[in-house]
Amino acid sequence: MTIKNYSFGLLFLFLFIFIAGNDLDNKPGKTANTTEERNTMTERLDQFIKNEQKLSGAIAGVSIRSADNGKLLYENIGDVRLSPASNMKLLTAAAALETLGEEYIFPTEILVNGKVKNGDLKGDLYIKGKGDPTLLPADLENFAAKIKEKGITKIEGDIVGDDTWYDDIRLSPDLIWSDEHWYYGAQISALTVSPNKDYDAGTVIVEVKPSEKGEEPTVTISPETDYIEIKNKAQTVAGGSEEDLELRRLHGTNTILIEGTIPAGASHVKEWMAVWEPTGYVMNLFDEALKEQGITWTGQVRTGTAPEKSEVLFTHESMPLSELMIPFMKLSNNTHAEVLVKEMGKVVHGEGSWEKGLEVVEKQLKKLGMNTDTLMIRDGSGISHINLLPPNEISNLLFKVQNEKWFETYKNSLPIAGKEDRFVGGTLRHRMEGMEVYAKTGTIYGVSTLSGYVKAENGERVIFSIMLNNLLDEDDGPAIEDQLVKIIAQSYEQVMK
């Protein structure tokens, strides 16, 4: 090799290294090395993720974008698919608002199949559910009162619950057995009822209060219903002892077993428990409401399908979707998410199922700019451990939806940090006080996530998605997420210069 050629080779190598180095410096997520770059957002995030002991052996996916132009400013394994937990609801909410619209309502119909004469209905009475997750026991009482107002006091036929608006698959595909008896694993039916205005459809509230030492504690159910059987094997123990109660619903039944101990003088224990077969639960309450009005019938209370020729006596309408978004997103209501998935399937494909509903979700997400080829979606709520989303795709969705007409409804449905009101602060009401953060939380075993919008200290709005997987304790996640968001807010001005 000649000296000339050797020199040329060295020059070429130098230029290659120089260009490659500059190219790497421009990629988001690279740790800063120069004096000028130290303590920038990139440097601080990199160091925090590297040094946080509770992330040792875990996976931390982080994606940060400008809310103004969508530019990706930082990522840590941003294209790696991770379990989103309830961050999946960000996708479901966007798809529902796009598909159904902000004013969409869920009707419940009261129908008759027969003639009414002199207070006598010669035929069957139907209550047909069309997915309303906000139906309350008081609504069923009102239905009974209205039926009486229509002049019906005797029914020569059956009282029938029609839940055929959706299919009869009650549980989402990957729900684990230990979640089935809790409110967040409630069964999905087109005819369902909630115990209170948190709208946890398909559940009852079980309250356990201590009695005197050595006695069984007192147990109450709300709403009062004999659809649930309580087996109370618990005991009240000496005051000052540790509470050790276990409540569980026996699989395939509506028997709730209560075991363990509760100290005398202690606070009550309250749990929301899912019922087995929500349609039957509605019919039990409706049965009692009709009896309270003095309405009698000769047949039985059962489920079935209202004939097409049935006459609609009256229709009850739910709150619009724009209002439903508040309890859905603020309180992270799994049942609402799955109802919305089935409703989208029913409206678009005529089939209220997870399969058809998720087809609609994916189509709408693609329309909203997500790369659906990178996603694995199994439900609407995020309770499945098989759901997989890249942080960069979540942050991209949060950027794209800003241009939609329903964005303010979407944004305002997100929990707001530090706001005490449950229907404002939601799952962030005790977190990041003093910061302006609108974000969706997510938690399942080993997973904690947080994605949304933060106002940086320089006044700019920043989009972020933080997905922590393989945690030994998912309860460690919120503190880590909050610190990452704080770093973003404090350091964002530097990265924009």
mmCIF file of C-alpha atoms in Angstrom, residues 63-356:
data_model
loop_
_atom_site.group_PDB
_atom_site.id
_atom_site.type_symbol
_atom_site.label_atom_id
_atom_site.label_comp_id
_atom_site.label_asym_id
_atom_site.label_seq_id
_atom_site.Cartn_x
_atom_site.Cartn_y
_atom_site.Cartn_z
ATOM 1 C CA SER A 63 -41.301 7.614 24.983
ATOM 2 C CA ILE A 64 -41.420 11.432 25.023
ATOM 3 C CA ARG A 65 -42.749 13.711 22.289
ATOM 4 C CA SER A 66 -43.393 17.356 21.721
ATOM 5 C CA ALA A 67 -47.122 18.010 21.974
ATOM 6 C CA ASP A 68 -46.730 20.755 19.367
ATOM 7 C CA ASN A 69 -45.191 18.824 16.494
ATOM 8 C CA GLY A 70 -45.006 15.190 17.611
ATOM 9 C CA LYS A 71 -41.212 15.088 17.402
ATOM 10 C CA LEU A 72 -39.764 12.155 19.322
ATOM 11 C CA LEU A 73 -37.482 13.755 21.905
ATOM 12 C CA TYR A 74 -36.465 10.748 23.962
ATOM 13 C CA GLU A 75 -36.991 7.016 23.982
ATOM 14 C CA ASN A 76 -35.784 4.077 25.978
ATOM 15 C CA ILE A 77 -36.687 0.862 24.127
ATOM 16 C CA GLY A 78 -39.585 2.861 22.716
ATOM 17 C CA ASP A 79 -40.353 0.375 19.943
ATOM 18 C CA VAL A 80 -40.371 -2.691 22.205
ATOM 19 C CA ARG A 81 -43.827 -4.159 22.801
ATOM 20 C CA LEU A 82 -44.744 -4.128 26.495
ATOM 21 C CA SER A 83 -47.791 -4.915 28.606
ATOM 22 C CA PRO A 84 -49.852 -1.695 28.914
ATOM 23 C CA ALA A 85 -52.211 -2.677 31.771
ATOM 24 C CA SER A 86 -54.942 -0.005 31.880
ATOM 25 C CA ASN A 87 -53.079 2.248 29.456
ATOM 26 C CA MET A 88 -54.963 0.062 26.981
ATOM 27 C CA LYS A 89 -57.994 2.205 27.854
ATOM 28 C CA LEU A 90 -56.363 5.145 26.053
ATOM 29 C CA LEU A 91 -56.824 3.188 22.829
ATOM 30 C CA THR A 92 -60.326 1.962 23.644
ATOM 31 C CA ALA A 93 -61.523 5.448 24.577
ATOM 32 C CA ALA A 94 -60.165 6.978 21.367
ATOM 33 C CA ALA A 95 -61.722 4.246 19.212
ATOM 34 C CA ALA A 96 -65.081 4.565 20.999
ATOM 35 C CA LEU A 97 -65.247 8.347 20.641
ATOM 36 C CA GLU A 98 -64.351 8.048 16.961
ATOM 37 C CA THR A 99 -66.798 5.183 16.288
ATOM 38 C CA LEU A 100 -69.768 6.023 18.504
ATOM 39 C CA GLY A 101 -69.442 9.771 19.039
ATOM 40 C CA GLU A 102 -69.644 11.915 22.146
ATOM 41 C CA GLU A 103 -73.469 11.954 22.262
ATOM 42 C CA TYR A 104 -73.906 8.188 22.014
ATOM 43 C CA ILE A 105 -76.300 6.696 24.585
ATOM 44 C CA PHE A 106 -77.152 3.149 25.727
ATOM 45 C CA PRO A 107 -80.932 2.541 25.820
ATOM 46 C CA THR A 108 -82.836 0.051 27.973
ATOM 47 C CA GLU A 109 -86.290 -0.865 26.681
ATOM 48 C CA ILE A 110 -89.433 -2.110 28.408
ATOM 49 C CA LEU A 111 -91.577 -4.051 25.932
ATOM 50 C CA VAL A 112 -94.787 -6.078 25.930
ATOM 51 C CA ASN A 113 -95.835 -8.911 23.691
ATOM 52 C CA GLY A 114 -99.585 -8.834 24.080
ATOM 53 C CA LYS A 115 -102.600 -6.624 24.682
ATOM 54 C CA VAL A 116 -103.377 -4.614 27.798
ATOM 55 C CA LYS A 117 -107.002 -4.509 28.921
ATOM 56 C CA ASN A 118 -108.375 -3.357 32.268
ATOM 57 C CA GLY A 119 -104.928 -3.456 33.867
ATOM 58 C CA ASP A 120 -104.273 -6.957 32.556
ATOM 59 C CA LEU A 121 -101.392 -7.712 30.143
ATOM 60 C CA LYS A 122 -102.183 -10.883 28.271
ATOM 61 C CA GLY A 123 -98.643 -11.766 27.271
ATOM 62 C CA ASP A 124 -95.069 -11.347 28.391
ATOM 63 C CA LEU A 125 -93.250 -8.290 29.742
ATOM 64 C CA TYR A 126 -89.642 -7.757 28.589
ATOM 65 C CA ILE A 127 -86.736 -5.699 29.829
ATOM 66 C CA LYS A 128 -84.215 -5.477 27.000
ATOM 67 C CA GLY A 129 -80.699 -4.302 27.796
ATOM 68 C CA LYS A 130 -78.490 -2.682 25.198
ATOM 69 C CA GLY A 131 -75.281 -2.425 27.148
ATOM 70 C CA ASP A 132 -75.964 0.398 29.621
ATOM 71 C CA PRO A 133 -73.294 0.024 32.353
ATOM 72 C CA THR A 134 -74.823 2.877 34.384
ATOM 73 C CA LEU A 135 -78.200 1.298 35.136
ATOM 74 C CA LEU A 136 -78.937 1.555 38.887
ATOM 75 C CA PRO A 137 -81.361 -0.292 41.204
ATOM 76 C CA ALA A 138 -83.308 2.985 41.430
ATOM 77 C CA ASP A 139 -83.820 2.855 37.653
ATOM 78 C CA LEU A 140 -85.362 -0.608 37.941
ATOM 79 C CA GLU A 141 -87.684 0.706 40.653
ATOM 80 C CA ASN A 142 -88.623 3.570 38.346
ATOM 81 C CA PHE A 143 -89.333 1.106 35.512
ATOM 82 C CA ALA A 144 -91.749 -0.777 37.756
ATOM 83 C CA ALA A 145 -93.504 2.466 38.740
ATOM 84 C CA LYS A 146 -93.860 3.495 35.082
ATOM 85 C CA ILE A 147 -95.285 0.086 34.159
ATOM 86 C CA LYS A 148 -97.973 0.605 36.792
ATOM 87 C CA GLU A 149 -98.586 4.134 35.466
ATOM 88 C CA LYS A 150 -99.220 2.555 32.054
ATOM 89 C CA GLY A 151 -102.154 0.755 33.692
ATOM 90 C CA ILE A 152 -100.544 -2.664 34.030
ATOM 91 C CA THR A 153 -101.102 -4.373 37.391
ATOM 92 C CA LYS A 154 -101.332 -8.019 36.322
ATOM 93 C CA ILE A 155 -99.336 -9.939 33.740
ATOM 94 C CA GLU A 156 -100.723 -13.189 32.339
ATOM 95 C CA GLY A 157 -97.333 -14.365 31.188
ATOM 96 C CA ASP A 158 -93.629 -14.182 32.035
ATOM 97 C CA ILE A 159 -91.192 -11.462 33.069
ATOM 98 C CA VAL A 160 -88.313 -11.812 30.622
ATOM 99 C CA GLY A 161 -84.798 -10.370 30.592
ATOM 100 C CA ASP A 162 -83.385 -9.934 27.092
ATOM 101 C CA ASP A 163 -79.582 -9.592 26.975
ATOM 102 C CA THR A 164 -79.133 -10.715 23.378
ATOM 103 C CA TRP A 165 -77.791 -7.328 22.228
ATOM 104 C CA TYR A 166 -74.361 -8.828 22.998
ATOM 105 C CA ASP A 167 -73.134 -12.387 22.764
ATOM 106 C CA ASP A 168 -73.184 -14.672 25.814
ATOM 107 C CA ILE A 169 -69.404 -14.717 26.406
ATOM 108 C CA ARG A 170 -69.149 -13.102 29.818
ATOM 109 C CA LEU A 171 -65.409 -12.935 30.478
ATOM 110 C CA SER A 172 -62.650 -11.528 28.284
ATOM 111 C CA PRO A 173 -60.282 -14.133 26.795
ATOM 112 C CA ASP A 174 -57.320 -13.870 29.171
ATOM 113 C CA LEU A 175 -58.964 -12.955 32.484
ATOM 114 C CA ILE A 176 -57.246 -15.017 35.191
ATOM 115 C CA TRP A 177 -59.412 -17.015 37.573
ATOM 116 C CA SER A 178 -58.302 -15.080 40.672
ATOM 117 C CA ASP A 179 -59.695 -11.836 39.175
ATOM 118 C CA GLU A 180 -63.169 -13.229 38.436
ATOM 119 C CA HIS A 181 -64.758 -12.433 41.803
ATOM 120 C CA TRP A 182 -63.490 -8.839 42.052
ATOM 121 C CA TYR A 183 -65.226 -5.784 40.576
ATOM 122 C CA TYR A 184 -62.461 -5.315 37.995
ATOM 123 C CA GLY A 185 -63.152 -8.803 36.625
ATOM 124 C CA ALA A 186 -66.947 -8.448 36.437
ATOM 125 C CA GLN A 187 -68.856 -10.333 33.757
ATOM 126 C CA ILE A 188 -70.108 -8.464 30.685
ATOM 127 C CA SER A 189 -73.804 -8.590 29.791
ATOM 128 C CA ALA A 190 -75.989 -6.287 27.725
ATOM 129 C CA LEU A 191 -78.359 -6.270 30.714
ATOM 130 C CA THR A 192 -76.505 -5.347 33.878
ATOM 131 C CA VAL A 193 -76.800 -3.097 36.923
ATOM 132 C CA SER A 194 -74.420 -1.103 39.134
ATOM 133 C CA PRO A 195 -74.670 -0.819 42.933
ATOM 134 C CA ASN A 196 -73.848 2.920 43.059
ATOM 135 C CA LYS A 197 -72.700 5.877 40.978
ATOM 136 C CA ASP A 198 -69.164 4.576 40.555
ATOM 137 C CA TYR A 199 -70.978 2.419 37.971
ATOM 138 C CA ASP A 200 -69.137 -0.840 38.631
ATOM 139 C CA ALA A 201 -71.674 -2.824 36.629
ATOM 140 C CA GLY A 202 -72.306 -6.430 37.575
ATOM 141 C CA THR A 203 -71.160 -6.055 41.181
ATOM 142 C CA VAL A 204 -72.506 -5.831 44.719
ATOM 143 C CA ILE A 205 -70.950 -4.001 47.668
ATOM 144 C CA VAL A 206 -70.207 -6.269 50.641
ATOM 145 C CA GLU A 207 -69.598 -4.524 53.965
ATOM 146 C CA VAL A 208 -68.255 -6.288 57.035
ATOM 147 C CA LYS A 209 -68.503 -4.606 60.460
ATOM 148 C CA PRO A 210 -67.056 -5.945 63.725
ATOM 149 C CA SER A 211 -69.378 -7.114 66.500
ATOM 150 C CA GLU A 212 -68.462 -8.024 70.076
ATOM 151 C CA LYS A 213 -65.376 -10.138 70.668
ATOM 152 C CA GLY A 214 -66.080 -13.791 69.884
ATOM 153 C CA GLU A 215 -69.106 -13.055 67.695
ATOM 154 C CA GLU A 216 -69.534 -13.149 63.948
ATOM 155 C CA PRO A 217 -69.122 -9.730 62.322
ATOM 156 C CA THR A 218 -72.169 -8.101 60.738
ATOM 157 C CA VAL A 219 -72.389 -8.407 56.961
ATOM 158 C CA THR A 220 -74.558 -6.275 54.659
ATOM 159 C CA ILE A 221 -75.009 -6.297 50.886
ATOM 160 C CA SER A 222 -75.833 -3.311 48.702
ATOM 161 C CA PRO A 223 -78.182 -3.370 46.948
ATOM 162 C CA GLU A 224 -80.172 -5.740 49.142
ATOM 163 C CA THR A 225 -80.743 -8.899 47.127
ATOM 164 C CA ASP A 226 -81.222 -12.582 47.757
ATOM 165 C CA TYR A 227 -79.360 -13.231 44.503
ATOM 166 C CA ILE A 228 -76.254 -13.365 46.721
ATOM 167 C CA GLU A 229 -75.740 -15.897 49.526
ATOM 168 C CA ILE A 230 -73.323 -14.992 52.312
ATOM 169 C CA LYS A 231 -71.413 -17.674 54.202
ATOM 170 C CA ASN A 232 -69.993 -15.845 57.178
ATOM 171 C CA LYS A 233 -67.226 -17.846 58.854
ATOM 172 C CA ALA A 234 -65.368 -14.805 60.165
ATOM 173 C CA GLN A 235 -64.947 -13.866 63.814
ATOM 174 C CA THR A 236 -64.622 -10.638 65.771
ATOM 175 C CA VAL A 237 -61.447 -10.685 67.887
ATOM 176 C CA ALA A 238 -60.016 -8.430 70.591
ATOM 177 C CA GLY A 239 -59.617 -4.766 69.739
ATOM 178 C CA GLY A 240 -56.137 -3.777 68.658
ATOM 179 C CA SER A 241 -55.535 -7.055 66.860
ATOM 180 C CA GLU A 242 -54.645 -7.136 63.199
ATOM 181 C CA GLU A 243 -57.490 -7.355 60.687
ATOM 182 C CA ASP A 244 -57.204 -10.529 58.609
ATOM 183 C CA LEU A 245 -60.357 -10.938 56.526
ATOM 184 C CA GLU A 246 -60.721 -12.775 53.237
ATOM 185 C CA LEU A 247 -63.720 -12.339 50.947
ATOM 186 C CA ARG A 248 -64.195 -14.428 47.837
ATOM 187 C CA ARG A 249 -67.017 -15.606 45.609
ATOM 188 C CA LEU A 250 -67.053 -19.334 45.022
ATOM 189 C CA HIS A 251 -66.514 -20.001 41.313
ATOM 190 C CA GLY A 252 -69.658 -20.559 39.295
ATOM 191 C CA THR A 253 -71.929 -19.447 42.128
ATOM 192 C CA ASN A 254 -73.215 -16.355 43.873
ATOM 193 C CA THR A 255 -72.040 -17.590 47.251
ATOM 194 C CA ILE A 256 -69.627 -15.183 48.916
ATOM 195 C CA LEU A 257 -67.443 -16.736 51.588
ATOM 196 C CA ILE A 258 -66.094 -14.531 54.375
ATOM 197 C CA GLU A 259 -63.335 -15.950 56.556
ATOM 198 C CA GLY A 260 -60.738 -14.656 59.001
ATOM 199 C CA THR A 261 -60.814 -12.079 61.773
ATOM 200 C CA ILE A 262 -61.729 -8.443 62.340
ATOM 201 C CA PRO A 263 -60.897 -6.575 65.584
ATOM 202 C CA ALA A 264 -63.685 -5.218 67.786
ATOM 203 C CA GLY A 265 -64.013 -1.465 67.323
ATOM 204 C CA ALA A 266 -62.158 -1.503 64.002
ATOM 205 C CA SER A 267 -63.314 0.253 60.852
ATOM 206 C CA HIS A 268 -65.598 -1.664 58.533
ATOM 207 C CA VAL A 269 -64.252 -3.521 55.513
ATOM 208 C CA LYS A 270 -65.954 -2.804 52.194
ATOM 209 C CA GLU A 271 -65.407 -4.724 48.966
ATOM 210 C CA TRP A 272 -66.997 -4.616 45.510
ATOM 211 C CA MET A 273 -67.613 -8.216 44.425
ATOM 212 C CA ALA A 274 -68.583 -9.379 40.932
ATOM 213 C CA VAL A 275 -71.752 -11.447 40.598
ATOM 214 C CA TRP A 276 -72.048 -14.625 38.593
ATOM 215 C CA GLU A 277 -74.398 -13.930 35.663
ATOM 216 C CA PRO A 278 -75.349 -10.217 35.690
ATOM 217 C CA THR A 279 -78.606 -10.708 33.758
ATOM 218 C CA GLY A 280 -80.013 -12.835 36.573
ATOM 219 C CA TYR A 281 -78.932 -10.152 39.038
ATOM 220 C CA VAL A 282 -80.963 -7.524 37.148
ATOM 221 C CA MET A 283 -83.981 -9.804 36.970
ATOM 222 C CA ASN A 284 -83.830 -10.469 40.715
ATOM 223 C CA LEU A 285 -83.919 -6.737 41.466
ATOM 224 C CA PHE A 286 -86.592 -6.093 38.810
ATOM 225 C CA ASP A 287 -88.726 -8.887 40.295
ATOM 226 C CA GLU A 288 -88.627 -7.164 43.699
ATOM 227 C CA ALA A 289 -89.346 -3.744 42.176
ATOM 228 C CA LEU A 290 -92.482 -5.080 40.426
ATOM 229 C CA LYS A 291 -93.706 -6.705 43.639
ATOM 230 C CA GLU A 292 -93.203 -3.408 45.499
ATOM 231 C CA GLN A 293 -95.606 -1.810 43.013
ATOM 232 C CA GLY A 294 -98.170 -4.543 43.589
ATOM 233 C CA ILE A 295 -97.747 -5.939 40.083
ATOM 234 C CA THR A 296 -98.393 -9.685 39.826
ATOM 235 C CA TRP A 297 -97.770 -12.264 37.115
ATOM 236 C CA THR A 298 -98.821 -15.813 36.421
ATOM 237 C CA GLY A 299 -95.651 -17.041 34.711
ATOM 238 C CA GLN A 300 -91.997 -17.099 35.669
ATOM 239 C CA VAL A 301 -89.031 -14.752 35.705
ATOM 240 C CA ARG A 302 -86.617 -15.895 33.013
ATOM 241 C CA THR A 303 -84.275 -14.811 30.217
ATOM 242 C CA GLY A 304 -85.174 -14.863 26.552
ATOM 243 C CA THR A 305 -85.492 -12.814 23.371
ATOM 244 C CA ALA A 306 -88.182 -10.211 22.822
ATOM 245 C CA PRO A 307 -90.097 -10.941 19.601
ATOM 246 C CA GLU A 308 -89.629 -8.362 16.861
ATOM 247 C CA LYS A 309 -93.343 -7.509 16.961
ATOM 248 C CA SER A 310 -93.127 -6.520 20.639
ATOM 249 C CA GLU A 311 -94.388 -3.048 21.536
ATOM 250 C CA VAL A 312 -92.002 -0.660 23.307
ATOM 251 C CA LEU A 313 -93.752 0.766 26.375
ATOM 252 C CA PHE A 314 -90.915 3.176 27.133
ATOM 253 C CA THR A 315 -87.155 3.583 26.820
ATOM 254 C CA HIS A 316 -84.595 4.632 29.411
ATOM 255 C CA GLU A 317 -81.457 6.360 28.106
ATOM 256 C CA SER A 318 -78.027 6.362 29.730
ATOM 257 C CA MET A 319 -75.841 9.421 30.088
ATOM 258 C CA PRO A 320 -74.023 10.290 26.820
ATOM 259 C CA LEU A 321 -70.608 8.792 26.144
ATOM 260 C CA SER A 322 -68.974 12.162 26.836
ATOM 261 C CA GLU A 323 -70.160 11.891 30.464
ATOM 262 C CA LEU A 324 -69.543 8.158 30.756
ATOM 263 C CA MET A 325 -65.909 8.833 29.882
ATOM 264 C CA ILE A 326 -65.432 10.370 33.358
ATOM 265 C CA PRO A 327 -66.083 7.288 35.538
ATOM 266 C CA PHE A 328 -64.617 5.098 32.797
ATOM 267 C CA MET A 329 -61.224 6.779 32.619
ATOM 268 C CA LYS A 330 -60.916 8.585 35.966
ATOM 269 C CA LEU A 331 -61.714 5.427 37.943
ATOM 270 C CA SER A 332 -60.249 3.051 35.336
ATOM 271 C CA ASN A 333 -63.442 1.021 35.000
ATOM 272 C CA ASN A 334 -62.717 -2.289 33.257
ATOM 273 C CA THR A 335 -66.383 -3.130 32.668
ATOM 274 C CA HIS A 336 -66.947 0.111 30.767
ATOM 275 C CA ALA A 337 -63.993 -0.660 28.511
ATOM 276 C CA GLU A 338 -65.286 -4.111 27.596
ATOM 277 C CA VAL A 339 -68.849 -2.846 27.093
ATOM 278 C CA LEU A 340 -67.503 -0.231 24.679
ATOM 279 C CA VAL A 341 -65.608 -2.893 22.737
ATOM 280 C CA LYS A 342 -68.726 -5.035 22.373
ATOM 281 C CA GLU A 343 -70.847 -1.997 21.514
ATOM 282 C CA MET A 344 -68.482 -1.032 18.706
ATOM 283 C CA GLY A 345 -68.743 -4.558 17.350
ATOM 284 C CA LYS A 346 -72.543 -4.411 17.512
ATOM 285 C CA VAL A 347 -72.810 -0.991 15.848
ATOM 286 C CA VAL A 348 -70.329 -1.644 13.046
ATOM 287 C CA HIS A 349 -70.650 -5.392 12.414
ATOM 288 C CA GLY A 350 -73.994 -6.273 13.998
ATOM 289 C CA GLU A 351 -72.287 -8.548 16.538
ATOM 290 C CA GLY A 352 -71.617 -7.549 20.128
ATOM 291 C CA SER A 353 -68.522 -9.637 20.708
ATOM 292 C CA TRP A 354 -64.882 -9.101 21.637
ATOM 293 C CA GLU A 355 -63.778 -10.435 18.259
ATOM 294 C CA LYS A 356 -65.830 -7.991 16.190
#
